[in-house]
N, CA and C atoms as an extended XYZ file, in Angstrom:
408
Properties=species:S:1:pos:R:3:atomname:S:1:resname:S:1:resid:I:1 pbc="F F F"
N       -13.413       -7.025      -12.355 N   MET     1
C       -12.472       -6.386      -11.464 CA  MET     1
C       -12.864       -4.984      -10.996 C   MET     1
N       -12.803       -4.673       -9.996 N   GLU     2
C       -13.114       -3.341       -9.376 CA  GLU     2
C       -12.218       -2.814       -8.364 C   GLU     2
N       -11.841       -1.585       -8.428 N   ILE     3
C       -11.070       -0.962       -7.267 CA  ILE     3
C       -12.289        0.021       -6.630 C   ILE     3
N       -12.571       -0.322       -5.365 N   ARG     4
C       -13.458        0.504       -4.680 CA  ARG     4
C       -13.030        0.777       -3.234 C   ARG     4
N       -13.765        1.751       -2.739 N   GLN     5
C       -13.527        1.992       -1.328 CA  GLN     5
C       -13.745        0.834       -0.212 C   GLN     5
N       -12.805        0.831        0.641 N   PHE     6
C       -13.075       -0.089        1.746 CA  PHE     6
C       -14.315       -0.004        2.602 C   PHE     6
N       -15.035       -1.254        2.875 N   ARG     7
C       -16.041       -1.242        3.582 CA  ARG     7
C       -15.733       -1.936        5.044 C   ARG     7
N       -16.193       -1.661        6.253 N   PRO     8
C       -15.925       -2.437        7.394 CA  PRO     8
C       -16.087       -3.851        7.235 C   PRO     8
N       -17.018       -4.348        6.482 N   LYS     9
C       -17.221       -5.821        6.376 CA  LYS     9
C       -15.923       -6.576        5.761 C   LYS     9
N       -15.004       -5.685        5.071 N   ASP    10
C       -13.961       -6.191        4.278 CA  ASP    10
C       -12.860       -6.611        5.241 C   ASP    10
N       -12.844       -5.911        6.507 N   LEU    11
C       -11.714       -6.158        7.354 CA  LEU    11
C       -11.082       -7.510        7.626 C   LEU    11
N       -11.857       -8.472        7.702 N   ASP    12
C       -11.325       -9.784        7.991 CA  ASP    12
C       -10.371      -10.366        6.909 C   ASP    12
N       -10.842       -9.989        5.629 N   ARG    13
C       -10.079      -10.410        4.406 CA  ARG    13
C        -8.836       -9.421        4.398 C   ARG    13
N        -8.804       -8.149        4.714 N   ILE    14
C        -7.744       -7.189        4.692 CA  ILE    14
C        -6.594       -7.816        5.618 C   ILE    14
N        -7.165       -8.358        6.762 N   ILE    15
C        -6.308       -8.820        7.939 CA  ILE    15
C        -5.511      -10.125        7.287 C   ILE    15
N        -6.304      -10.950        6.707 N   GLU    16
C        -5.653      -12.258        5.956 CA  GLU    16
C        -4.644      -11.782        5.080 C   GLU    16
N        -4.745      -10.776        4.182 N   ILE    17
C        -3.827      -10.340        3.207 CA  ILE    17
C        -2.687       -9.751        3.897 C   ILE    17
N        -2.901       -8.914        4.891 N   GLU    18
C        -1.906       -8.177        5.770 CA  GLU    18
C        -1.009       -9.106        6.391 C   GLU    18
N        -1.397      -10.093        6.976 N   ARG    19
C        -0.744      -11.209        7.784 CA  ARG    19
C         0.186      -11.927        6.774 C   ARG    19
N        -0.437      -12.284        5.625 N   SER    20
C         0.364      -13.144        4.661 CA  SER    20
C         1.586      -12.259        3.975 C   SER    20
N         1.374      -11.079        4.181 N   SER    21
C         2.204       -9.988        3.459 CA  SER    21
C         3.588       -9.447        4.134 C   SER    21
N         3.102       -9.313        5.612 N   PHE    22
C         4.185       -8.624        6.311 CA  PHE    22
C         4.776       -9.431        7.550 C   PHE    22
N         5.816       -9.150        7.943 N   LYS    23
C         6.253       -9.898        9.123 CA  LYS    23
C         5.775       -9.100       10.444 C   LYS    23
N         5.523       -7.802       10.311 N   ASP    24
C         4.908       -7.070       11.405 CA  ASP    24
C         3.743       -6.490       10.926 C   ASP    24
N         2.441       -7.254       10.804 N   PRO    25
C         1.184       -6.773       10.348 CA  PRO    25
C         0.552       -5.677       11.179 C   PRO    25
N        -0.148       -4.829       10.416 N   TYR    26
C        -0.861       -3.911       11.228 CA  TYR    26
C        -2.153       -4.635       11.809 C   TYR    26
N        -2.612       -3.959       13.002 N   SER    27
C        -3.679       -4.700       13.861 CA  SER    27
C        -5.024       -4.254       13.206 C   SER    27
N        -6.083       -4.734       13.824 N   ARG    28
C        -7.371       -4.576       13.331 CA  ARG    28
C        -7.588       -3.070       13.904 C   ARG    28
N        -7.123       -2.776       14.913 N   THR    29
C        -7.383       -1.266       15.499 CA  THR    29
C        -6.795       -0.425       14.502 C   THR    29
N        -5.465       -0.606       14.024 N   THR    30
C        -4.834        0.266       13.120 CA  THR    30
C        -5.621        0.567       11.838 C   THR    30
N        -6.122       -0.593       11.185 N   PHE    31
C        -6.948       -0.423       10.027 CA  PHE    31
C        -8.173        0.360       10.295 C   PHE    31
N        -8.884        0.144       11.326 N   TYR    32
C        -9.964        0.986       11.759 CA  TYR    32
C        -9.879        2.352       12.006 C   TYR    32
N        -8.721        2.648       12.625 N   SER    33
C        -8.318        4.027       12.844 CA  SER    33
C        -8.047        4.610       11.519 C   SER    33
N        -7.287        3.986       10.577 N   PHE    34
C        -6.993        4.652        9.241 CA  PHE    34
C        -8.421        4.829        8.696 C   PHE    34
N        -9.329        3.865        8.612 N   TYR    35
C       -10.478        4.086        7.894 CA  TYR    35
C       -11.392        5.263        8.516 C   TYR    35
N       -11.438        5.419        9.846 N   ARG    36
C       -11.955        6.536       10.307 CA  ARG    36
C       -11.352        8.019       10.007 C   ARG    36
N       -10.156        7.923        9.926 N   GLU    37
C        -9.549        9.245        9.496 CA  GLU    37
C        -9.519        9.478        8.077 C   GLU    37
N        -9.283        8.401        7.210 N   TYR    38
C        -9.150        8.524        5.692 CA  TYR    38
C       -10.183        7.646        4.975 C   TYR    38
N       -11.520        7.700        5.202 N   PRO    39
C       -12.309        6.853        4.661 CA  PRO    39
C       -12.412        6.810        3.010 C   PRO    39
N       -12.003        7.836        2.506 N   ASP    40
C       -12.082        7.848        1.077 CA  ASP    40
C       -10.800        7.371        0.279 C   ASP    40
N        -9.697        7.146        0.965 N   THR    41
C        -8.520        6.620        0.419 CA  THR    41
C        -8.125        5.380        1.058 C   THR    41
N        -8.809        4.471        1.309 N   PHE    42
C        -8.714        3.297        1.734 CA  PHE    42
C        -9.407        2.416        0.643 C   PHE    42
N        -8.718        1.824       -0.235 N   TRP    43
C        -9.226        1.036       -1.355 CA  TRP    43
C        -9.023       -0.371       -1.492 C   TRP    43
N        -9.896       -1.127       -2.021 N   VAL    44
C        -9.687       -2.528       -2.090 CA  VAL    44
C        -9.665       -3.026       -3.604 C   VAL    44
N        -8.995       -4.006       -4.017 N   TYR    45
C        -9.053       -4.518       -5.396 CA  TYR    45
C        -9.890       -5.798       -5.304 C   TYR    45
N       -10.877       -5.787       -6.108 N   GLU    46
C       -11.877       -7.050       -5.854 CA  GLU    46
C       -12.024       -7.628       -7.086 C   GLU    46
N       -11.971       -8.811       -7.178 N   LYS    47
C       -12.264       -9.643       -8.506 CA  LYS    47
C       -13.136      -10.934       -8.216 C   LYS    47
N       -14.201      -11.012       -8.887 N   ASP    48
C       -15.156      -11.958       -8.702 CA  ASP    48
C       -15.572      -12.193       -7.187 C   ASP    48
N       -15.862      -11.004       -6.762 N   GLU    49
C       -16.441      -10.885       -5.300 CA  GLU    49
C       -15.457      -11.284       -4.343 C   GLU    49
N       -14.139      -11.339       -4.687 N   LYS    50
C       -13.190      -11.707       -3.656 CA  LYS    50
C       -12.060      -10.590       -3.545 C   LYS    50
N       -11.793      -10.047       -2.324 N   ILE    51
C       -10.800       -8.923       -2.272 CA  ILE    51
C        -9.478       -9.788       -2.439 C   ILE    51
N        -8.555       -9.096       -3.291 N   ILE    52
C        -7.221       -9.712       -3.466 CA  ILE    52
C        -6.089       -8.766       -3.125 C   ILE    52
N        -6.536       -7.408       -2.890 N   GLY    53
C        -5.433       -6.488       -2.508 CA  GLY    53
C        -6.011       -5.284       -2.031 C   GLY    53
N        -5.171       -4.253       -1.555 N   TYR    54
C        -5.668       -3.206       -0.900 CA  TYR    54
C        -4.608       -2.052       -0.950 C   TYR    54
N        -4.975       -0.886       -0.738 N   VAL    55
C        -4.048        0.198       -0.590 CA  VAL    55
C        -4.615        1.199        0.225 C   VAL    55
N        -3.563        1.898        1.152 N   MET    56
C        -4.329        2.849        1.989 CA  MET    56
C        -3.235        4.133        1.722 C   MET    56
N        -3.718        5.405        1.421 N   PHE    57
C        -2.933        6.569        1.167 CA  PHE    57
C        -3.586        7.831        1.542 C   PHE    57
N        -2.975        8.869        1.586 N   THR    58
C        -3.558       10.250        1.735 CA  THR    58
C        -3.744       10.779        0.344 C   THR    58
N        -4.769       11.911        0.254 N   THR    59
C        -4.858       12.593       -0.767 CA  THR    59
C        -3.595       13.439       -1.173 C   THR    59
N        -2.904       13.655       -0.134 N   GLU    60
C        -1.682       14.458       -0.461 CA  GLU    60
C        -0.443       13.661       -1.040 C   GLU    60
N        -0.650       12.303       -1.035 N   GLY    61
C         0.438       11.515       -1.886 CA  GLY    61
C         1.147       10.566       -0.954 C   GLY    61
N         0.860       10.305        0.406 N   HIS    62
C         1.495        9.362        0.989 CA  HIS    62
C         0.913        7.990        1.037 C   HIS    62
N         1.640        6.929        0.419 N   ILE    63
C         1.227        5.745        0.386 CA  ILE    63
C         1.375        5.083        1.754 C   ILE    63
N         0.464        4.717        2.427 N   ILE    64
C         0.731        4.222        3.914 CA  ILE    64
C         0.982        2.677        3.861 C   ILE    64
N         0.128        2.129        2.887 N   ASN    65
C         0.305        0.763        2.820 CA  ASN    65
C        -0.354        0.021        1.616 C   ASN    65
N         0.223       -0.975        0.997 N   ILE    66
C        -0.341       -1.642       -0.033 CA  ILE    66
C         0.106       -3.026        0.076 C   ILE    66
N        -0.921       -4.074       -0.348 N   ALA    67
C        -0.575       -5.430       -0.288 CA  ALA    67
C        -1.455       -6.074       -1.175 C   ALA    67
N        -0.955       -7.224       -1.923 N   VAL    68
C        -1.754       -8.139       -2.823 CA  VAL    68
C        -1.607       -9.503       -2.083 C   VAL    68
N        -2.641      -10.228       -2.226 N   ASP    69
C        -2.660      -11.639       -1.728 CA  ASP    69
C        -1.549      -12.491       -2.457 C   ASP    69
N        -0.738      -13.096       -1.633 N   PRO    70
C         0.388      -13.670       -2.301 CA  PRO    70
C         0.045      -14.630       -3.576 C   PRO    70
N        -1.025      -15.210       -3.617 N   ALA    71
C        -1.629      -16.009       -4.682 CA  ALA    71
C        -1.808      -15.263       -5.933 C   ALA    71
N        -2.048      -13.985       -5.888 N   TYR    72
C        -2.277      -13.053       -6.927 CA  TYR    72
C        -1.280      -12.248       -7.398 C   TYR    72
N         0.026      -12.310       -6.837 N   ARG    73
C         1.030      -11.292       -7.017 CA  ARG    73
C         1.718      -11.505       -8.523 C   ARG    73
N         2.175      -10.649       -9.090 N   TYR    74
C         2.804      -10.762      -10.346 CA  TYR    74
C         1.788      -10.716      -11.451 C   TYR    74
N         0.661      -10.108      -11.104 N   LYS    75
C        -0.604      -10.189      -12.201 CA  LYS    75
C        -1.034       -8.655      -12.610 C   LYS    75
N        -0.083       -7.704      -12.042 N   ARG    76
C        -0.302       -6.413      -12.343 CA  ARG    76
C        -1.327       -5.734      -11.320 C   ARG    76
N        -1.843       -6.421      -10.280 N   ILE    77
C        -2.800       -5.866       -9.462 CA  ILE    77
C        -2.119       -4.763       -8.656 C   ILE    77
N        -1.121       -4.880       -8.128 N   GLY    78
C        -0.416       -3.880       -7.369 CA  GLY    78
C        -0.122       -2.674       -8.264 C   GLY    78
N         0.272       -2.833       -9.613 N   THR    79
C         0.381       -1.797      -10.360 CA  THR    79
C        -0.890       -1.005      -10.640 C   THR    79
N        -1.952       -1.757      -10.952 N   GLU    80
C        -3.176       -1.039      -11.077 CA  GLU    80
C        -3.688       -0.393       -9.872 C   GLU    80
N        -3.412       -0.782       -8.744 N   LEU    81
C        -3.692        0.043       -7.511 CA  LEU    81
C        -2.923        1.205       -7.438 C   LEU    81
N        -1.599        1.104       -7.692 N   MET    82
C        -0.815        2.329       -7.556 CA  MET    82
C        -1.088        3.371       -8.625 C   MET    82
N        -1.419        2.859       -9.857 N   LYS    83
C        -1.757        3.784      -10.876 CA  LYS    83
C        -3.065        4.681      -10.585 C   LYS    83
N        -4.037        3.924       -9.953 N   SER    84
C        -5.150        4.611       -9.500 CA  SER    84
C        -5.078        5.553       -8.505 C   SER    84
N        -3.953        5.225       -7.460 N   VAL    85
C        -3.676        6.152       -6.452 CA  VAL    85
C        -2.897        7.364       -7.032 C   VAL    85
N        -1.982        7.234       -7.865 N   ILE    86
C        -1.089        8.173       -8.618 CA  ILE    86
C        -2.091        9.184       -9.169 C   ILE    86
N        -3.167        8.904       -9.917 N   SER    87
C        -3.975        9.553      -10.509 CA  SER    87
C        -5.008       10.411       -9.707 C   SER    87
N        -5.089        9.960       -8.443 N   ARG    88
C        -5.900       10.548       -7.610 CA  ARG    88
C        -5.463       11.562       -6.678 C   ARG    88
N        -4.138       11.416       -6.257 N   VAL    89
C        -3.466       12.306       -5.389 CA  VAL    89
C        -3.499       13.760       -5.805 C   VAL    89
N        -3.649       14.733       -4.913 N   THR    90
C        -3.678       16.127       -5.343 CA  THR    90
C        -2.159       16.884       -5.225 C   THR    90
N        -1.332       16.118       -4.684 N   GLY    91
C         0.155       16.604       -4.805 CA  GLY    91
C         0.814       16.454       -5.908 C   GLY    91
N         2.073       17.042       -5.964 N   GLU    92
C         2.999       16.845       -7.138 CA  GLU    92
C         3.769       15.586       -6.981 C   GLU    92
N         3.823       14.996       -5.817 N   ARG    93
C         4.572       13.713       -5.674 CA  ARG    93
C         3.675       12.786       -4.871 C   ARG    93
N         4.298       11.502       -4.952 N   VAL    94
C         3.576       10.485       -4.124 CA  VAL    94
C         5.043        9.742       -3.553 C   VAL    94
N         4.822        9.520       -2.180 N   TRP    95
C         5.968        8.935       -1.333 CA  TRP    95
C         5.454        7.840       -0.482 C   TRP    95
N         6.485        7.021        0.008 N   LEU    96
C         6.122        5.850        0.718 CA  LEU    96
C         7.523        5.565        1.661 C   LEU    96
N         7.312        4.621        2.465 N   GLU    97
C         8.517        4.132        3.165 CA  GLU    97
C         8.425        2.526        2.786 C   GLU    97
N         9.651        1.993        2.702 N   VAL    98
C         9.877        0.576        2.469 CA  VAL    98
C        10.949        0.068        3.077 C   VAL    98
N        10.943       -1.196        3.550 N   ARG    99
C        11.980       -1.722        4.428 CA  ARG    99
C        13.273       -1.904        3.581 C   ARG    99
N        14.404       -1.672        4.060 N   GLU   100
C        15.747       -1.852        3.213 CA  GLU   100
C        15.835       -3.319        2.903 C   GLU   100
N        15.204       -4.199        3.569 N   SER   101
C        15.291       -5.744        3.122 CA  SER   101
C        14.317       -6.250        2.122 C   SER   101
N        13.374       -5.275        1.827 N   ASN   102
C        12.184       -5.752        0.977 CA  ASN   102
C        12.540       -5.305       -0.631 C   ASN   102
N        13.507       -6.176       -0.994 N   ILE   103
C        13.952       -5.927       -2.396 CA  ILE   103
C        12.985       -5.950       -3.446 C   ILE   103
N        11.955       -6.875       -3.286 N   ALA   104
C        10.811       -7.251       -4.298 CA  ALA   104
C         9.951       -5.925       -4.338 C   ALA   104
N         9.552       -5.350       -3.206 N   ALA   105
C         8.785       -4.036       -3.137 CA  ALA   105
C         9.547       -2.932       -3.944 C   ALA   105
N        10.762       -2.902       -3.447 N   GLN   106
C        11.713       -1.736       -3.901 CA  GLN   106
C        11.802       -1.905       -5.620 C   GLN   106
N        11.932       -2.836       -6.086 N   ARG   107
C        11.916       -3.178       -7.572 CA  ARG   107
C        10.490       -2.813       -8.101 C   ARG   107
N         9.437       -3.155       -7.479 N   PHE   108
C         8.195       -2.815       -7.895 CA  PHE   108
C         7.919       -1.293       -8.013 C   PHE   108
N         8.403       -0.711       -6.981 N   TYR   109
C         8.331        0.789       -6.848 CA  TYR   109
C         9.251        1.511       -7.853 C   TYR   109
N        10.405        0.934       -8.136 N   TYR   110
C        11.209        1.524       -9.037 CA  TYR   110
C        10.720        1.478      -10.523 C   TYR   110
N        10.085        0.364      -10.806 N   LYS   111
C         9.636        0.274      -12.094 CA  LYS   111
C         8.413        1.171      -12.406 C   LYS   111
N         7.677        1.632      -11.278 N   LEU   112
C         6.773        2.567      -11.372 CA  LEU   112
C         7.283        3.911      -11.412 C   LEU   112
N         8.589        4.181      -11.360 N   GLY   113
C         9.242        5.490      -11.415 CA  GLY   113
C         9.717        6.166      -10.027 C   GLY   113
N         9.499        5.363       -9.093 N   PHE   114
C         9.851        5.898       -7.687 CA  PHE   114
C        11.425        5.934       -7.597 C   PHE   114
N        11.954        6.835       -6.827 N   ARG   115
C        13.463        6.989       -6.623 CA  ARG   115
C        13.658        7.102       -5.115 C   ARG   115
N        14.762        6.557       -4.785 N   LYS   116
C        15.138        6.748       -3.207 CA  LYS   116
C        15.524        8.090       -2.979 C   LYS   116
N        15.043        8.727       -1.864 N   ARG   117
C        15.374        9.941       -1.567 CA  ARG   117
C        15.994       10.182       -0.192 C   ARG   117
N        15.848        9.128        0.638 N   MET   118
C        16.216        9.229        1.965 CA  MET   118
C        16.341        7.947        2.589 C   MET   118
N        17.129        7.879        3.607 N   ILE   119
C        17.271        6.728        4.471 CA  ILE   119
C        16.839        7.075        5.945 C   ILE   119
N        15.961        6.372        6.560 N   ILE   120
C        15.810        6.695        7.902 CA  ILE   120
C        16.145        5.539        8.794 C   ILE   120
N        17.227        5.730        9.465 N   PRO   121
C        17.777        4.608       10.224 CA  PRO   121
C        16.834        4.057       11.337 C   PRO   121
N        16.719        2.741       11.485 N   LYS   122
C        15.945        1.983       12.498 CA  LYS   122
C        14.420        2.441       12.522 C   LYS   122
N        13.942        2.791       11.362 N   TYR   123
C        12.590        3.179       11.299 CA  TYR   123
C        11.630        1.842       11.406 C   TYR   123
N        12.034        0.776       11.290 N   TYR   124
C        11.342       -0.505       11.578 CA  TYR   124
C        12.042       -1.319       12.649 C   TYR   124
N        11.989       -0.527       13.821 N   GLY   125
C        12.909       -1.364       14.856 CA  GLY   125
C        14.324       -1.260       14.651 C   GLY   125
N        14.821       -2.493       14.293 N   GLN   126
C        16.219       -2.476       14.060 CA  GLN   126
C        16.591       -2.182       12.526 C   GLN   126
N        15.537       -2.199       11.591 N   GLU   127
C        15.860       -1.953       10.203 CA  GLU   127
C        15.494       -0.610        9.750 C   GLU   127
N        16.464       -0.127        8.711 N   ASP   128
C        16.215        1.209        8.227 CA  ASP   128
C        15.051        1.169        7.120 C   ASP   128
N        14.559        2.265        6.850 N   ALA   129
C        13.545        2.486        5.753 CA  ALA   129
C        14.158        3.358        4.710 C   ALA   129
N        13.792        3.023        3.639 N   TYR   130
C        14.005        4.060        2.506 CA  TYR   130
C        12.755        4.708        2.118 C   TYR   130
N        13.013        6.038        1.944 N   ILE   131
C        11.834        6.955        1.467 CA  ILE   131
C        11.907        6.978       -0.041 C   ILE   131
N        11.000        6.555       -0.765 N   LEU   132
C        10.964        6.381       -2.221 CA  LEU   132
C         9.746        7.599       -2.525 C   LEU   132
N        10.118        8.292       -3.658 N   VAL   133
C         9.390        9.299       -4.043 CA  VAL   133
C         9.123        9.146       -5.614 C   VAL   133
N         7.918        9.559       -6.002 N   LEU   134
C         7.435        9.641       -7.471 CA  LEU   134
C         7.056       11.091       -7.738 C   LEU   134
N         7.817       11.858       -8.564 N   GLU   135
C         7.375       13.070       -8.966 CA  GLU   135
C         6.374       12.806      -10.028 C   GLU   135
N         5.370       13.513       -9.904 N   LYS   136
C         4.159       13.474      -10.870 CA  LYS   136
C         4.558       14.234      -12.206 C   LYS   136
């Protein structure tokens, strides 16, 4: 197992995981844009030379996106990614947006110590977002 920085050759696998994880997946262009802007904070989780998860974040503490291949969920991969991020960020808090309907993700974040701080109406089109925050 290894958590390492994203490489452009990883993109096809990242897109597969993204599409199997979200109903409104990020585009290839979005991933490249993030990589160009934040190359040091786009990480992949690799096991046996296969990428099975990834996380994108800022050093200030904003989790932009995290996903794990559905076949590997509930094996603490997301937890390992998040703990690595939490230890790396420079700010005193870590925060993210999550869909109101994504109960599984909310439970995951609450177990890590995140708390709901705000609701943003219609952030995801017709769906509200919760802003979750973890104080370090």
